[in-house]
Amino acid sequence: MPSFKPAVGLLILLLTSCVSDKPVELLSMDSIQANALGKTTRLTVKLHMDNPNSWGCRVVSTEADIFINDTRIGHSSLEKPFRMPADTQFTAECSFDADLPAIAKVLPGMLMDPKHITAKLSGTVVVSKFLVRKSYPFTIKQPIDREFLQRVF
């Protein structure tokens, strides 16, 4: 019986060498909503992303940490994979398990100096197209203004 492993390997090599990939960008985040209050709180954030590639793909996993003023307040993993359309900007929701003691530690500084609050989302996203998977690290840092805090709280 003939082995198809070399042919499959060659096909993957040809497909990946012909397709140029550009990193998917996280443009911004907004609409933070707190869901289940307790020792750990579930936060949901809308992420605005851009796929500059001429091909769509499937986001199969993410691992990310969220920071407020460089203090880690939560962690997220992708709950279910989703399709990312080609050559377009889109929005995806991401849920975090937030640590209330860490939030309580950051809260006084946020209230005393609301002009200098920075949110940061940092991690990796794994995308797949056919049999090819690629991991992209990402970091997005965004200042938070007083109006945004009033909408959240």
Short mmCIF file of C-alpha atoms in Angstrom, two decimals:
data_model
loop_
_atom_site.label_atom_id
_atom_site.label_comp_id
_atom_site.label_asym_id
_atom_site.label_seq_id
_atom_site.Cartn_x
_atom_site.Cartn_y
_atom_site.Cartn_z
CA MET A 1 0.00 0.00 0.00
CA PRO A 2 1.51 3.41 -0.97
CA SER A 3 2.23 5.97 1.74
CA PHE A 4 0.66 9.40 1.31
CA LYS A 5 2.63 11.12 4.11
CA PRO A 6 5.26 12.66 1.80
CA ALA A 7 2.55 13.89 -0.58
CA VAL A 8 0.54 15.47 2.25
CA GLY A 9 3.72 17.09 3.62
CA LEU A 10 4.57 18.50 0.18
CA LEU A 11 1.00 19.78 -0.27
CA ILE A 12 1.11 21.56 3.11
CA LEU A 13 4.50 23.07 2.24
CA LEU A 14 3.18 24.36 -1.12
CA LEU A 15 0.01 25.79 0.42
CA THR A 16 1.80 27.55 3.25
CA SER A 17 4.54 28.96 1.02
CA CYS A 18 2.03 30.43 -1.45
CA VAL A 19 -0.09 32.11 1.19
CA SER A 20 1.36 35.19 2.81
CA ASP A 21 -0.05 35.81 6.23
CA LYS A 22 -0.21 39.06 8.11
CA PRO A 23 -0.88 39.11 11.84
CA VAL A 24 -4.46 39.67 12.92
CA GLU A 25 -4.62 42.92 14.87
CA LEU A 26 -6.56 43.71 18.01
CA LEU A 27 -7.67 47.30 17.43
CA SER A 28 -9.45 48.14 20.66
CA MET A 29 -11.63 46.84 23.47
CA ASP A 30 -14.78 48.25 25.03
CA SER A 31 -18.12 47.38 26.69
CA ILE A 32 -16.84 45.71 29.83
CA GLN A 33 -19.74 44.01 31.63
CA ALA A 34 -19.60 42.25 35.00
CA ASN A 35 -21.73 39.11 35.17
CA ALA A 36 -21.45 36.78 38.19
CA LEU A 37 -20.34 38.61 41.32
CA GLY A 38 -18.45 36.57 43.88
CA LYS A 39 -14.81 35.95 44.80
CA THR A 40 -14.15 35.69 41.09
CA THR A 41 -16.25 37.81 38.78
CA ARG A 42 -16.98 37.05 35.14
CA LEU A 43 -16.17 40.07 32.93
CA THR A 44 -17.16 40.21 29.26
CA VAL A 45 -15.24 42.51 26.91
CA LYS A 46 -15.89 43.32 23.23
CA LEU A 47 -12.72 43.08 21.16
CA HIS A 48 -12.52 44.91 17.83
CA MET A 49 -10.13 43.07 15.51
CA ASP A 50 -8.85 43.33 11.96
CA ASN A 51 -7.97 40.43 9.65
CA PRO A 52 -5.86 41.99 6.85
CA ASN A 53 -5.46 38.65 5.05
CA SER A 54 -7.32 37.80 1.87
CA TRP A 55 -8.41 34.53 3.43
CA GLY A 56 -10.63 33.79 6.40
CA CYS A 57 -9.68 31.40 9.14
CA ARG A 58 -10.92 29.85 12.35
CA VAL A 59 -9.80 31.06 15.77
CA VAL A 60 -9.31 27.82 17.68
CA SER A 61 -7.84 28.99 20.98
CA THR A 62 -6.80 32.03 22.94
CA GLU A 63 -5.05 32.56 26.23
CA ALA A 64 -4.97 36.11 27.58
CA ASP A 65 -4.42 38.12 30.75
CA ILE A 66 -6.02 41.48 31.47
CA PHE A 67 -4.20 44.16 33.42
CA ILE A 68 -5.30 47.48 34.90
CA ASN A 69 -2.36 49.82 35.56
CA ASP A 70 0.03 46.84 35.21
CA THR A 71 -1.79 44.78 37.87
CA ARG A 72 -3.13 41.46 36.59
CA ILE A 73 -6.84 41.29 37.33
CA GLY A 74 -7.97 38.30 35.27
CA HIS A 75 -7.39 35.50 32.78
CA SER A 76 -9.31 34.27 29.75
CA SER A 77 -9.44 31.21 27.54
CA LEU A 78 -11.57 30.88 24.42
CA GLU A 79 -14.85 29.15 25.27
CA LYS A 80 -15.72 28.11 21.73
CA PRO A 81 -13.91 28.52 18.39
CA PHE A 82 -15.25 31.07 15.91
CA ARG A 83 -14.80 31.97 12.25
CA MET A 84 -12.84 35.10 11.35
CA PRO A 85 -13.90 36.60 7.99
CA ALA A 86 -11.34 37.54 5.32
CA ASP A 87 -10.05 41.07 4.78
CA THR A 88 -12.35 42.77 7.28
CA GLN A 89 -12.74 44.25 10.73
CA PHE A 90 -15.00 42.40 13.15
CA THR A 91 -15.99 42.22 16.80
CA ALA A 92 -15.73 39.23 19.12
CA GLU A 93 -16.70 38.87 22.76
CA CYS A 94 -14.21 37.56 25.28
CA SER A 95 -15.00 36.56 28.88
CA PHE A 96 -12.53 36.82 31.75
CA ASP A 97 -12.47 35.42 35.25
CA ALA A 98 -11.55 38.52 37.25
CA ASP A 99 -9.90 38.36 40.66
CA LEU A 100 -11.84 40.65 43.05
CA PRO A 101 -8.96 41.13 45.52
CA ALA A 102 -6.77 42.32 42.64
CA ILE A 103 -9.53 44.69 41.47
CA ALA A 104 -9.90 46.00 45.03
CA LYS A 105 -6.16 46.64 45.08
CA VAL A 106 -6.35 48.72 41.87
CA LEU A 107 -9.64 50.52 42.61
CA PRO A 108 -8.31 53.24 45.00
CA GLY A 109 -5.75 54.36 42.41
CA MET A 110 -8.45 54.42 39.73
CA LEU A 111 -10.70 56.61 41.87
CA MET A 112 -7.93 58.99 42.99
CA ASP A 113 -6.40 59.51 39.55
CA PRO A 114 -8.96 58.56 36.86
CA LYS A 115 -6.98 60.35 34.13
CA HIS A 116 -4.13 57.82 34.26
CA ILE A 117 -5.80 54.43 34.00
CA THR A 118 -4.50 51.96 31.43
CA ALA A 119 -6.00 48.62 30.46
CA LYS A 120 -3.81 46.00 28.81
CA LEU A 121 -4.77 42.71 27.18
CA SER A 122 -1.88 40.36 26.51
CA GLY A 123 -1.70 36.77 25.30
CA THR A 124 -1.74 34.49 22.26
CA VAL A 125 -4.31 33.51 19.68
CA VAL A 126 -4.14 30.33 17.58
CA VAL A 127 -5.75 30.38 14.13
CA SER A 128 -6.18 27.53 11.67
CA LYS A 129 -6.78 27.25 7.96
CA PHE A 130 -7.18 23.76 6.52
CA LEU A 131 -4.44 21.71 8.19
CA VAL A 132 -2.21 24.66 9.10
CA ARG A 133 -2.23 26.24 12.58
CA LYS A 134 -0.35 29.35 13.59
CA SER A 135 0.03 31.09 16.93
CA TYR A 136 0.20 34.89 17.17
CA PRO A 137 1.18 36.78 20.31
CA PHE A 138 -0.70 40.01 20.95
CA THR A 139 -0.69 42.96 23.34
CA ILE A 140 -3.11 45.84 23.30
CA LYS A 141 -2.80 48.75 25.67
CA GLN A 142 -5.52 51.36 25.89
CA PRO A 143 -6.17 54.30 28.21
CA ILE A 144 -9.49 54.29 30.02
CA ASP A 145 -11.32 57.59 30.50
CA ARG A 146 -13.82 58.70 33.16
CA GLU A 147 -16.87 58.25 30.87
CA PHE A 148 -15.86 54.66 30.15
CA LEU A 149 -15.58 53.94 33.88
CA GLN A 150 -19.03 55.43 34.50
CA ARG A 151 -20.54 53.15 31.82
CA VAL A 152 -18.87 50.11 33.40
CA PHE A 153 -19.76 50.88 37.01
#
